[in-house]
Amino acid sequence: MIRRVFFNISVLASPFFQMSVMFFILGFQSILMGLIAELLVRTYHESQQKPTYRVRAVLGKKSRSR
């Protein structure tokens, strides 16, 4: 904004604008890759009929008396 007002330099020709667009696209791609990976992992575990996490032992559990 300051470049445009005081120096009459186009904002679109600035490397800062180009870098901000590139980082925006990179961030969007990263979010989408994470979502796709989450779907793949869930589909894999459901197709194998395996639990996602397996608890080996519960430590320090107090017994309930009813």
GROMACS .gro file of C-alpha atoms in nm:
model
   66
    1MET     CA    1   0.000   0.000   0.000
    2ILE     CA    2   0.280   0.242   0.087
    3ARG     CA    3   0.465   0.154  -0.233
    4ARG     CA    4   0.156   0.222  -0.439
    5VAL     CA    5   0.076   0.557  -0.277
    6PHE     CA    6   0.421   0.711  -0.237
    7PHE     CA    7   0.636   0.550  -0.506
    8ASN     CA    8   0.371   0.459  -0.769
    9ILE     CA    9   0.501   0.101  -0.788
   10SER     CA   10   0.257  -0.171  -0.889
   11VAL     CA   11   0.178  -0.409  -0.605
   12LEU     CA   12   0.135  -0.700  -0.847
   13ALA     CA   13   0.493  -0.668  -0.971
   14SER     CA   14   0.630  -0.686  -0.617
   15PRO     CA   15   0.800  -1.008  -0.506
   16PHE     CA   16   0.617  -0.979  -0.171
   17PHE     CA   17   0.282  -1.018  -0.343
   18GLN     CA   18   0.404  -1.316  -0.544
   19MET     CA   19   0.546  -1.480  -0.233
   20SER     CA   20   0.225  -1.426  -0.037
   21VAL     CA   21   0.022  -1.590  -0.315
   22MET     CA   22   0.268  -1.880  -0.327
   23PHE     CA   23   0.254  -1.933   0.052
   24PHE     CA   24  -0.126  -1.913   0.049
   25ILE     CA   25  -0.144  -2.186  -0.216
   26LEU     CA   26   0.117  -2.393  -0.029
   27GLY     CA   27  -0.081  -2.367   0.295
   28PHE     CA   28  -0.404  -2.464   0.120
   29GLN     CA   29  -0.232  -2.765  -0.036
   30SER     CA   30  -0.094  -2.873   0.302
   31ILE     CA   31  -0.438  -2.862   0.462
   32LEU     CA   32  -0.589  -3.065   0.178
   33MET     CA   33  -0.308  -3.322   0.195
   34GLY     CA   34  -0.372  -3.363   0.568
   35LEU     CA   35  -0.743  -3.420   0.507
   36ILE     CA   36  -0.675  -3.675   0.234
   37ALA     CA   37  -0.425  -3.858   0.457
   38GLU     CA   38  -0.680  -3.868   0.739
   39LEU     CA   39  -0.940  -4.021   0.505
   40LEU     CA   40  -0.692  -4.280   0.379
   41VAL     CA   41  -0.589  -4.385   0.730
   42ARG     CA   42  -0.949  -4.416   0.846
   43THR     CA   43  -1.046  -4.615   0.536
   44TYR     CA   44  -0.748  -4.848   0.582
   45HIS     CA   45  -0.827  -4.921   0.947
   46GLU     CA   46  -1.196  -4.976   0.877
   47SER     CA   47  -1.126  -5.211   0.586
   48GLN     CA   48  -0.885  -5.418   0.798
   49GLN     CA   49  -1.136  -5.416   1.086
   50LYS     CA   50  -0.860  -5.321   1.325
   51PRO     CA   51  -0.890  -5.065   1.600
   52THR     CA   52  -0.699  -4.745   1.539
   53TYR     CA   53  -0.537  -4.767   1.881
   54ARG     CA   54  -0.485  -5.069   2.103
   55VAL     CA   55  -0.453  -5.034   2.482
   56ARG     CA   56  -0.208  -5.288   2.619
   57ALA     CA   57  -0.270  -5.222   2.988
   58VAL     CA   58  -0.437  -4.967   3.210
   59LEU     CA   59  -0.204  -4.850   3.485
   60GLY     CA   60  -0.319  -4.714   3.819
   61LYS     CA   61  -0.686  -4.791   3.771
   62LYS     CA   62  -0.885  -4.802   4.092
   63SER     CA   63  -1.146  -5.074   4.117
   64ARG     CA   64  -1.506  -4.968   4.140
   65SER     CA   65  -1.729  -5.110   4.408
   66ARG     CA   66  -2.100  -5.118   4.332
   0.00000   0.00000   0.00000
